[in-house]
mmCIF file of C-alpha atoms in Angstrom:
data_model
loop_
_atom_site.group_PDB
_atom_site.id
_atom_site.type_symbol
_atom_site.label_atom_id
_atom_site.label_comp_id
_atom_site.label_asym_id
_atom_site.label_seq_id
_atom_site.Cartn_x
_atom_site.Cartn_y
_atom_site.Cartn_z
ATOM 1 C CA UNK A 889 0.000 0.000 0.000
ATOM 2 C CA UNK A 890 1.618 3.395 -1.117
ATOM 3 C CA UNK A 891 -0.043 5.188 2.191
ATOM 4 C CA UNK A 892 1.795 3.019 4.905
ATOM 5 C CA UNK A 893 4.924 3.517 2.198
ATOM 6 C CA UNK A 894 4.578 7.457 2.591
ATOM 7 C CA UNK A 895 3.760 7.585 5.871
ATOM 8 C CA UNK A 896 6.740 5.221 6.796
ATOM 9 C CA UNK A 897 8.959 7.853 5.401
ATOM 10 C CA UNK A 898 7.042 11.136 6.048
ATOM 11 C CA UNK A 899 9.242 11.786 8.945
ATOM 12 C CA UNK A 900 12.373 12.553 7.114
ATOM 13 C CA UNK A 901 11.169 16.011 5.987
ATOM 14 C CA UNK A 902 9.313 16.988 8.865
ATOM 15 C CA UNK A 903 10.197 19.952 11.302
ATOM 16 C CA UNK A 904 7.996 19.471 14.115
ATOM 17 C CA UNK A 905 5.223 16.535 15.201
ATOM 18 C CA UNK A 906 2.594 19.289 14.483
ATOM 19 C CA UNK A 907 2.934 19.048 10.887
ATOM 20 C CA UNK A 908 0.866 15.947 11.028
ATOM 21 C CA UNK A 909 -2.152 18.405 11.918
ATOM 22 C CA UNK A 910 -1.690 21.009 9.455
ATOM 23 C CA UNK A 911 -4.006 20.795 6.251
ATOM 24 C CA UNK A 912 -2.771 20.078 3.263
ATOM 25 C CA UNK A 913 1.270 19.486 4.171
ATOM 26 C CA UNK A 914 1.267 16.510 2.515
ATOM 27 C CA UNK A 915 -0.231 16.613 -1.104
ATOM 28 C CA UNK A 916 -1.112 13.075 -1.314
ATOM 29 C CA UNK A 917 -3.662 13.606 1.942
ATOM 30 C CA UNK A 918 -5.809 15.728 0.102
ATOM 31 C CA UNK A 919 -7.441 18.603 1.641
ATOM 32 C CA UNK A 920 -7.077 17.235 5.436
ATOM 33 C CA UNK A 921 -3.985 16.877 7.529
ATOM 34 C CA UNK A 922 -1.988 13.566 7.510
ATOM 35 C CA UNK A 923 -3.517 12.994 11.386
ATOM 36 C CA UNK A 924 -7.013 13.056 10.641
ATOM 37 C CA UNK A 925 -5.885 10.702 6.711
ATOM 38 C CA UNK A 926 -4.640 8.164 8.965
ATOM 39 C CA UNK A 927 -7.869 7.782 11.422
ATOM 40 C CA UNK A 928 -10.038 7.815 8.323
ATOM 41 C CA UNK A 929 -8.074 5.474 6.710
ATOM 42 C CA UNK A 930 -7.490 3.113 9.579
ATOM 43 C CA UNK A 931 -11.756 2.880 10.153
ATOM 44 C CA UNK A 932 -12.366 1.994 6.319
ATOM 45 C CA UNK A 933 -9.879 -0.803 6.427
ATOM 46 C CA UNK A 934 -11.613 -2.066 9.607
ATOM 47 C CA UNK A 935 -14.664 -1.754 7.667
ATOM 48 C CA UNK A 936 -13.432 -3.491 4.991
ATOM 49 C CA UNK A 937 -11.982 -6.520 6.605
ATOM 50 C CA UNK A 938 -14.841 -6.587 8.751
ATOM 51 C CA UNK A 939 -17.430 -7.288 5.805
ATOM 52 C CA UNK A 940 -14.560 -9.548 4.143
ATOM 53 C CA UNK A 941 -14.853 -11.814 7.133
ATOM 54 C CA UNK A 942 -18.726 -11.776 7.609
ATOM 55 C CA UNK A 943 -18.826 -12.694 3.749
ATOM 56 C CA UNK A 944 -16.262 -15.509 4.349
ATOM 57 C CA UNK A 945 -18.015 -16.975 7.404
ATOM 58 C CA UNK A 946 -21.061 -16.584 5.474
ATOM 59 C CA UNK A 947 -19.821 -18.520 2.868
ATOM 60 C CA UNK A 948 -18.224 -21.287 4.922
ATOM 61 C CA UNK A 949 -21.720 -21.772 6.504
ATOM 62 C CA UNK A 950 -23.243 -22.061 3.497
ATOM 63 C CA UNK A 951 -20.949 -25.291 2.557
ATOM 64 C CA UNK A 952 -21.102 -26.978 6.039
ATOM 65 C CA UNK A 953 -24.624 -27.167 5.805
ATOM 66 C CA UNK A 954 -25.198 -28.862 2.763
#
């Protein structure tokens, strides 16, 4: 994943920890600060693996049953 890539190496060129909060430091974060990318990101993979699993067991039910 190129965002654990960038963040792994985002603090080489920072100043201070509170760049992490300011909006827009790092391009690639869009309009919000690299902080509030992270959190957002972090909750959709949860979400994602989350409904991966439920589909899985869902599936695995499906085949014991028969």
């Amino acid at each position: 994943m190129i965002e654990l890539e960038l963040i792994r190496n985002y603090k080489n060129d920072m100043t201070t920890l509170d760049n992490q909060f300011y909006q827009k430091y790092y391009p690639w974060c869009g309009t919000t600060s690299l902080g509030i990318y992270c959190v957002s990101r972090i909750a959709s993979y949860y979400d994602w693996a989350i409904r991966l699993m439920k589909k899985y067991l869902k599936q695995r039910d499906l085949f014991e049953v028969n």
